[in-house]
Coordinates of N, CA, C and O in Angstrom, one line a residue:
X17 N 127.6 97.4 -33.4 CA 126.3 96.8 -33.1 C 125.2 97.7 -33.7 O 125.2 98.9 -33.6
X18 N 124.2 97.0 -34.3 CA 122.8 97.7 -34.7 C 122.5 98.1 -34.0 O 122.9 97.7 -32.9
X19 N 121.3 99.3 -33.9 CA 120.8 99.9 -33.2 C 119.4 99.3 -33.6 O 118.6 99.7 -34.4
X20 N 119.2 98.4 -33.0 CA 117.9 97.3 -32.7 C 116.7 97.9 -31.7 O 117.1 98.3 -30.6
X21 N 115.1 98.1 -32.0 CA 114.7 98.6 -31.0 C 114.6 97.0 -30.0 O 114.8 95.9 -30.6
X22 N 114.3 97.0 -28.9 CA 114.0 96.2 -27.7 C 113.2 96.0 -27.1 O 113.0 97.0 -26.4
X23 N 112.0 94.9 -26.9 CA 110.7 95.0 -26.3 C 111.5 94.1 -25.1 O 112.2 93.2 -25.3
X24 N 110.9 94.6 -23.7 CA 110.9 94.1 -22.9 C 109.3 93.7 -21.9 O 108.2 94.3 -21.8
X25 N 109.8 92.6 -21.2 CA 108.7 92.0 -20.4 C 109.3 90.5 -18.9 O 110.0 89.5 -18.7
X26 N 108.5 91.5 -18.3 CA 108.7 90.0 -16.9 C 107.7 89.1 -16.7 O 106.5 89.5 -16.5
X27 N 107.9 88.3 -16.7 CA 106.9 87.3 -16.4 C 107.0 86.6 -15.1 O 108.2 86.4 -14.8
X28 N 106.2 86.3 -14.4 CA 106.2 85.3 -13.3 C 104.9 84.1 -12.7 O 103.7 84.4 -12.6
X29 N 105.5 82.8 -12.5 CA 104.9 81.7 -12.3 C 105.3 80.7 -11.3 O 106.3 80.1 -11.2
X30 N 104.4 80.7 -10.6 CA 104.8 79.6 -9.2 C 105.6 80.4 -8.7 O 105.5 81.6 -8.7
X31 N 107.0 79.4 -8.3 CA 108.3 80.3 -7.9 C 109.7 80.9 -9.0 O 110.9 81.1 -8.9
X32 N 108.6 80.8 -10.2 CA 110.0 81.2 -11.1 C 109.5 82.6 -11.8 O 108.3 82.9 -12.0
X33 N 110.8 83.5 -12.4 CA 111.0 84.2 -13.0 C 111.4 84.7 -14.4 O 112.5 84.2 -14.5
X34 N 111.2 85.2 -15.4 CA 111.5 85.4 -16.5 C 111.5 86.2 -17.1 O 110.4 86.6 -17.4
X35 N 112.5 86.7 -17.5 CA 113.2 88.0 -18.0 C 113.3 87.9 -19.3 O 114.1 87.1 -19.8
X36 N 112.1 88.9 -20.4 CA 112.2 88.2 -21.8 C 113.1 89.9 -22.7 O 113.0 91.0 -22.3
X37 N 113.8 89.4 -23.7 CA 114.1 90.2 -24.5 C 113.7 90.3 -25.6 O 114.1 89.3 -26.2
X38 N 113.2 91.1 -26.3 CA 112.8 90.9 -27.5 C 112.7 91.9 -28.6 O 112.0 92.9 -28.4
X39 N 113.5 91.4 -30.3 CA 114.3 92.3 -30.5 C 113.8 91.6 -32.2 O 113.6 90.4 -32.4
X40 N 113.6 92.6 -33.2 CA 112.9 92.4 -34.3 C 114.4 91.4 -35.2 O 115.6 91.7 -35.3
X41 N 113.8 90.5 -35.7 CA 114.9 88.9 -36.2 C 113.9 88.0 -36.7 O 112.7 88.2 -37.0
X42 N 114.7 86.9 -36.7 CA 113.9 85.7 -37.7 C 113.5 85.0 -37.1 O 113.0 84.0 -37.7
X43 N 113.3 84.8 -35.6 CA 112.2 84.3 -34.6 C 112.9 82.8 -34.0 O 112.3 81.7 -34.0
X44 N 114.2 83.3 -33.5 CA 115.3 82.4 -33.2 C 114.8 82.6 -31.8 O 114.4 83.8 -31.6
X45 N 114.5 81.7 -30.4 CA 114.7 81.8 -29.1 C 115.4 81.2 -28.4 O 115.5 79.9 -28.5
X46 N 116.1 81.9 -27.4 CA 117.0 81.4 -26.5 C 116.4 81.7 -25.1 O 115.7 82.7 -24.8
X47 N 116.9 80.4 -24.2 CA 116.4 80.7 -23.0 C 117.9 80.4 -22.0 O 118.6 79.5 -22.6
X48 N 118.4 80.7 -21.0 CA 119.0 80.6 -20.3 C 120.7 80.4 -21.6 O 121.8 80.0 -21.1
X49 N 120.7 80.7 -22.8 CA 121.8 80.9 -23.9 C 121.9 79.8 -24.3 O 123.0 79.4 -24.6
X50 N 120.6 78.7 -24.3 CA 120.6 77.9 -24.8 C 119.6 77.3 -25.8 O 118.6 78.0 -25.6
X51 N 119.4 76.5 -26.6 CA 117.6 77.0 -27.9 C 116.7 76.2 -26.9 O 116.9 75.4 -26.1
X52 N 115.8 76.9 -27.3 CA 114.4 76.5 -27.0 C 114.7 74.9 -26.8 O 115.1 74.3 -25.8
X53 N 114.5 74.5 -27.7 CA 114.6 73.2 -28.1 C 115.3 72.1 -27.4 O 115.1 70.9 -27.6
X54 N 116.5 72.8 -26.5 CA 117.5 72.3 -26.2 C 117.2 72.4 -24.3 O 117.8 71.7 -23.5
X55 N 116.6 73.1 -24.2 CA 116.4 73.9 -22.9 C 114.9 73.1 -22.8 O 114.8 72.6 -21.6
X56 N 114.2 73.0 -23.4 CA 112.9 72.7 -22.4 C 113.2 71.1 -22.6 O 114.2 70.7 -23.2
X57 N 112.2 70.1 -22.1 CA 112.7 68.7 -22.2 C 111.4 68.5 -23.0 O 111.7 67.8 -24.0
X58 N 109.9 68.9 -22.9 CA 109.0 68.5 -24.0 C 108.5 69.3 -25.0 O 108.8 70.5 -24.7
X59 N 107.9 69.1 -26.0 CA 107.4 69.5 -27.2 C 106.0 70.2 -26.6 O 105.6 71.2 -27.2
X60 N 105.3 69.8 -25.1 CA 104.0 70.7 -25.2 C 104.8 72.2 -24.8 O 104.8 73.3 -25.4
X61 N 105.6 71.8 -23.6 CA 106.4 73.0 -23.4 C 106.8 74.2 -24.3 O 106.8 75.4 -24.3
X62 N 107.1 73.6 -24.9 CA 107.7 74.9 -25.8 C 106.4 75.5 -26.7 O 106.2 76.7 -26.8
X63 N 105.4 74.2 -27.4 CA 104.2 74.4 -27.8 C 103.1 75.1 -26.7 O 101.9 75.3 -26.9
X64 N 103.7 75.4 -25.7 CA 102.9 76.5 -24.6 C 103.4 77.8 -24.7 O 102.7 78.8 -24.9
X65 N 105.0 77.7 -24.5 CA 105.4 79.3 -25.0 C 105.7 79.9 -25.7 O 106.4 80.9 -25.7
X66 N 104.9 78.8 -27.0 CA 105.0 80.0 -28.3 C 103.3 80.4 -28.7 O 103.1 81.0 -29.7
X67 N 102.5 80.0 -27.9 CA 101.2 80.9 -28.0 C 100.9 81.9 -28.3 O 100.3 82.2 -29.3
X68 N 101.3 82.7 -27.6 CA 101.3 84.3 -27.4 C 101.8 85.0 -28.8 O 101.2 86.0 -29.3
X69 N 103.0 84.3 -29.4 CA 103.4 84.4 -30.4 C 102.9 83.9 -31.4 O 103.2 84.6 -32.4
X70 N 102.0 82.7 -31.9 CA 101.1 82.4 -32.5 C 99.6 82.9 -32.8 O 99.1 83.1 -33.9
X71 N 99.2 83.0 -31.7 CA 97.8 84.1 -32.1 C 98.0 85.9 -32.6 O 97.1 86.5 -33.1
X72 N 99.2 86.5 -32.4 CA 99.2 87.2 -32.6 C 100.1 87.4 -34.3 O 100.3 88.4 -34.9
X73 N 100.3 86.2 -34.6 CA 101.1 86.0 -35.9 C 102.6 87.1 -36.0 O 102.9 87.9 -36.9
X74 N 103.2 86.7 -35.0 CA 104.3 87.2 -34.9 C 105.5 86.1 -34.9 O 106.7 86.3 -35.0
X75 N 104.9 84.9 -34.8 CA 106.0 83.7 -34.9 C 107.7 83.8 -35.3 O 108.5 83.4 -34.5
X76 N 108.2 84.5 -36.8 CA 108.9 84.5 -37.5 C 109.3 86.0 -37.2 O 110.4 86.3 -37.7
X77 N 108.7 86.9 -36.4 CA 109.2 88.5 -36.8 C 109.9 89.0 -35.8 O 110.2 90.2 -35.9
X78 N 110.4 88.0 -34.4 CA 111.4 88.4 -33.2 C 112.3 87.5 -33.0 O 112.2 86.4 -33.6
X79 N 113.4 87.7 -32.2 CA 114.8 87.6 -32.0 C 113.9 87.3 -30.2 O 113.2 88.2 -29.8
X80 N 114.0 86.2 -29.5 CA 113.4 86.2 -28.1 C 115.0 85.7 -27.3 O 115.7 84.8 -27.7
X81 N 115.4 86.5 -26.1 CA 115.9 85.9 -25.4 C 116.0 86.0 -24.0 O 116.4 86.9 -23.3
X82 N 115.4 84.8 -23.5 CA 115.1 84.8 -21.8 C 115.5 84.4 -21.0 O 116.0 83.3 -21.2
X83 N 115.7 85.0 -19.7 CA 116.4 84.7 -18.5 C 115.4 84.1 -17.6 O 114.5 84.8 -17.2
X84 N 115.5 82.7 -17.2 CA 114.7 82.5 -16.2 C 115.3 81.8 -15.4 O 116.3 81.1 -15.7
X85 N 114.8 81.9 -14.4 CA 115.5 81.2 -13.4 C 114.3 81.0 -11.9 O 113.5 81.9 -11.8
X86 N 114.4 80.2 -11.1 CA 113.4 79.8 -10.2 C 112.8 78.9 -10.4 O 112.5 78.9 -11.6
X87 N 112.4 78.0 -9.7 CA 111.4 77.2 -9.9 C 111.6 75.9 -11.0 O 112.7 75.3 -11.0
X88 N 110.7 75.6 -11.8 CA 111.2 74.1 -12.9 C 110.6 74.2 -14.0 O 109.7 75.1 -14.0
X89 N 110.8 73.5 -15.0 CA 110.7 73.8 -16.3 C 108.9 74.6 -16.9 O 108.6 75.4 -17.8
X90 N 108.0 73.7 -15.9 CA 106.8 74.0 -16.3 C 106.5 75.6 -15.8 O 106.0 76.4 -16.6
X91 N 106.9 76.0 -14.7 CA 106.8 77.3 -13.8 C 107.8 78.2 -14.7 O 107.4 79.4 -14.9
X92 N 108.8 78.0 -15.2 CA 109.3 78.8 -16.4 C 109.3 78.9 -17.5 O 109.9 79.8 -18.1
X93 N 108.3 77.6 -18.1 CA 108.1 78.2 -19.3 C 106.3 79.1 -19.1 O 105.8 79.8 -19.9
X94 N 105.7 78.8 -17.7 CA 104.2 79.8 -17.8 C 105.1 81.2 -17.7 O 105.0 82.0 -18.6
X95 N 105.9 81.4 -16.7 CA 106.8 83.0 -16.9 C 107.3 83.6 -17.9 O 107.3 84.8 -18.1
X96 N 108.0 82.7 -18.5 CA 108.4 82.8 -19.8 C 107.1 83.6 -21.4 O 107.1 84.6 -22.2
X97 N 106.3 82.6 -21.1 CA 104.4 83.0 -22.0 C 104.4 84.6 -21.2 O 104.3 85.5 -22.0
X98 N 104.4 84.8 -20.3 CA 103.4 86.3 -19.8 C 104.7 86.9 -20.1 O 104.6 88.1 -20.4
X99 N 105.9 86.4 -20.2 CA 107.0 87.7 -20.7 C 106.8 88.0 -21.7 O 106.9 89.2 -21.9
X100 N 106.3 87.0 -22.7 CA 106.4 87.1 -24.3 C 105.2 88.2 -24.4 O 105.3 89.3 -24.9
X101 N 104.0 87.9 -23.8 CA 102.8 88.9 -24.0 C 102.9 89.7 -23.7 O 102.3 90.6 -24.3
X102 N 103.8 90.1 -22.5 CA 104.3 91.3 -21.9 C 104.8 92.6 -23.1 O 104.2 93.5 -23.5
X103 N 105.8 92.2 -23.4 CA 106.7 92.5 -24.4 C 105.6 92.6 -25.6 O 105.2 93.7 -25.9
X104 N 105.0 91.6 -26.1 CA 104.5 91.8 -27.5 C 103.2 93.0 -27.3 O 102.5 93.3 -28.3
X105 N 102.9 93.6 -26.1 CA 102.1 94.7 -25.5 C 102.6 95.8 -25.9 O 102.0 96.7 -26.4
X106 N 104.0 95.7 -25.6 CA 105.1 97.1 -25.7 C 105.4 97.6 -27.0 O 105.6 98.8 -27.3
X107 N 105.3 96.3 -27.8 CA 105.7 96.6 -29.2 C 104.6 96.8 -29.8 O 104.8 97.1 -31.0
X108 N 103.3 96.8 -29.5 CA 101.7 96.5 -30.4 C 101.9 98.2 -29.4 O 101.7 99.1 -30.2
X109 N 102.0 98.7 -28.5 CA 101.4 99.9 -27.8 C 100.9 101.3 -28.6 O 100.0 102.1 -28.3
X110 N 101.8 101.4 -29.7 CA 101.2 103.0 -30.1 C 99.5 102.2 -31.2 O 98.6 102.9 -31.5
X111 N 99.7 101.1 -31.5 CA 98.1 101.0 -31.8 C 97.3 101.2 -31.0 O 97.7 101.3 -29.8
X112 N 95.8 101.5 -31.4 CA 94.8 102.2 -30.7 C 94.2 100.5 -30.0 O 93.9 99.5 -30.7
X113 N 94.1 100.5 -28.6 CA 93.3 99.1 -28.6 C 92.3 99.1 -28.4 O 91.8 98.3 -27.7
X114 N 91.7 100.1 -28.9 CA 90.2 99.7 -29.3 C 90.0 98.9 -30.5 O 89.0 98.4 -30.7
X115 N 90.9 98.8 -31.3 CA 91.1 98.6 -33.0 C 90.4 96.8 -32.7 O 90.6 96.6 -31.5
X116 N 89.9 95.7 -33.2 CA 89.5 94.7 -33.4 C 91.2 93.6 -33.2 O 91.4 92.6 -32.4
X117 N 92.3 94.3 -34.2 CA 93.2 93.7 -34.4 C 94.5 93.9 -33.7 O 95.5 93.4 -34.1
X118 N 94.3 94.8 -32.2 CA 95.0 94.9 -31.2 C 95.3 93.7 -30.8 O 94.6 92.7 -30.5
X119 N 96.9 94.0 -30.9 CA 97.6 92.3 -29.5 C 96.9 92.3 -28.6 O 96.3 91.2 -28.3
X120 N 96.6 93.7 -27.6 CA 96.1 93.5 -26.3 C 94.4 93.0 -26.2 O 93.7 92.8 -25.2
X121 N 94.3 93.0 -27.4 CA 92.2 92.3 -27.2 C 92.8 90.7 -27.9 O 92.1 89.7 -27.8
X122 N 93.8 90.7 -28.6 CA 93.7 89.5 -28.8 C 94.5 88.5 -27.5 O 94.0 87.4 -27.2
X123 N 95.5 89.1 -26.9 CA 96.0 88.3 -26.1 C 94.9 88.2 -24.8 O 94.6 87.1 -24.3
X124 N 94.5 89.2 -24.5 CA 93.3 89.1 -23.2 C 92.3 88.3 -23.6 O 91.8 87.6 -22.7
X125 N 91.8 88.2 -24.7 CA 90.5 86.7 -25.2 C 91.5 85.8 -25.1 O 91.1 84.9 -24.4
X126 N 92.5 85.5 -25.5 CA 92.9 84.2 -25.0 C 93.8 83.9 -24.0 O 94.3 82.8 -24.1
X127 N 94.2 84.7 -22.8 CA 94.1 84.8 -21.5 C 95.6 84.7 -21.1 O 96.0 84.1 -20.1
X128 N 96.5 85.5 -22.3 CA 97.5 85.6 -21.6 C 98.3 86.7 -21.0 O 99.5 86.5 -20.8
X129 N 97.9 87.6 -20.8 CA 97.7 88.3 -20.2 C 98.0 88.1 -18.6 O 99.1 88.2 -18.0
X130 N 97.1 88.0 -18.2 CA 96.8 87.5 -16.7 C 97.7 87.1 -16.3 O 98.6 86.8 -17.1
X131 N 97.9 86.8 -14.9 CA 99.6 86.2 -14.0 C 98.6 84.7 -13.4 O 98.3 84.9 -12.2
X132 N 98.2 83.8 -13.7 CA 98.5 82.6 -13.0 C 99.0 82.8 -11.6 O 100.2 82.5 -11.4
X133 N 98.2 83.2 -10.4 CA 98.9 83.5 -8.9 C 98.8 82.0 -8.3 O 99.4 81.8 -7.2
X134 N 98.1 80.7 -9.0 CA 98.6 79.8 -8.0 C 100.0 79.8 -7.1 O 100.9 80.1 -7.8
X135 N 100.2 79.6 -6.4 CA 101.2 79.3 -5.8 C 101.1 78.1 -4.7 O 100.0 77.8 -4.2
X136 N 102.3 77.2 -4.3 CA 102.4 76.1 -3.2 C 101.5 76.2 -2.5 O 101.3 77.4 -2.6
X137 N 100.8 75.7 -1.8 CA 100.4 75.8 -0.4 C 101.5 75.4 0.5 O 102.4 74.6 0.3
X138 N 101.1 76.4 1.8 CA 102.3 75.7 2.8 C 102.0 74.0 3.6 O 100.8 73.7 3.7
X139 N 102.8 73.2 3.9 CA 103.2 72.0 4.9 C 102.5 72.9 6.1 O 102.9 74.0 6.3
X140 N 101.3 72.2 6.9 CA 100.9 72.2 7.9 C 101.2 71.3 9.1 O 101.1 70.1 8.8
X141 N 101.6 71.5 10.5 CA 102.1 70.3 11.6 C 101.4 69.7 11.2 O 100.9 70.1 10.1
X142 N 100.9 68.6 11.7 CA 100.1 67.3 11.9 C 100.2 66.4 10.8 O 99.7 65.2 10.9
X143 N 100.9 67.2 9.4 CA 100.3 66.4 8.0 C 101.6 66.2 7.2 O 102.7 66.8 7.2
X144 N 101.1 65.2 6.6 CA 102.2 64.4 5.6 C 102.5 66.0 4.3 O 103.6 66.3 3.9
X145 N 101.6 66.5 4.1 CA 101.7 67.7 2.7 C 100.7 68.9 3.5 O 100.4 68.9 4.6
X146 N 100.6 69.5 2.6 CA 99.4 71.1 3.0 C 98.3 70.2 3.4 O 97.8 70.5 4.5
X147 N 97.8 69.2 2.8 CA 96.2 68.9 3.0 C 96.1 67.5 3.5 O 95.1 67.2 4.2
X148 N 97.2 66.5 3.1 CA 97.5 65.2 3.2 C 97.4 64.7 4.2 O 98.6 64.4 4.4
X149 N 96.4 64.2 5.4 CA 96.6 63.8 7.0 C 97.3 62.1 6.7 O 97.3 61.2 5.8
X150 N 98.0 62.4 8.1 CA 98.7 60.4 8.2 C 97.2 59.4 8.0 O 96.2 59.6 8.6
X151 N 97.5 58.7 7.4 CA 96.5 57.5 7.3 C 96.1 57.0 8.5 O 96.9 56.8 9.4
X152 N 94.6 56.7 8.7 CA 94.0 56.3 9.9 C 94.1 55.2 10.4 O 94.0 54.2 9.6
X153 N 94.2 54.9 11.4 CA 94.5 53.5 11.9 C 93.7 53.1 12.7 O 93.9 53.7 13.8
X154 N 92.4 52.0 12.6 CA 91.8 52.0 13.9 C 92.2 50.9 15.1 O 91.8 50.7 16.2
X155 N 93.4 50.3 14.2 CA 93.8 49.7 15.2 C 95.2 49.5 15.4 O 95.6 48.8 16.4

């Protein structure tokens, strides 16, 4: 086996998890050992978690492979995006980020960076959902 360096990154969204690896290649991704392509069901999907990788013009220069698991496809591929930024942090790190052309000023203007903390609201007694009361009846 080559001695490949490894950028690593976790991502987390809703209730899902994502374990990204990432390893200098021709910009092949696998997610759960299966392609991108094959693994998500739509084209915005995947067109969401290759952002991170697009603004920073890294498209074609990693090897990505992620573990995710929890939650459903939309909640793993946002975990999946903050792994990728994660990681592309680690590998951009001995640049200075003060520099204009830092990942980390470019990923933070365009906001991936940040963790998305929405989460569920809880099911309240009295209600059909968190907020949803039974329909009124006045008679």
């Amino acid at each position: 086996m080559t001695n490949k360096k490894v950028y690593m990154g976790t991502g987390r969204r809703k209730t899902s998890v994502a374990r990204v690896r990432m390893t200098p290649g021709k910009g092949k991704i696998t997610i759960n050992g299966k392609d991108v392509h094959e693994y998500l069901p739509f084209p915005t999907l995947i067109m969401d978690l290759m952002q991170p990788l697009e603004v920073t013009g890294t498209k074609d220069k990693f090897d990505i492979e992620i573990d995710a698991f929890g939650g459903g496809f939309s909640g793993q591929t946002g975990a999946a995006r903050l792994g990728i930024a994660r990681a592309l942090l680690q590998f951009d790190s001995p640049n200075d980020e003060k520099r204009e052309d830092s990942f980390r000023r470019i990923l933070k203007a365009n906001g991936f960076i940040t963790r998305d903390a929405r989460e569920k609201e809880r099911k309240k007694y009295g209600l059909k959902k968190a907020r949803r009361a039974p329909q009124f009846s006045k008679r």
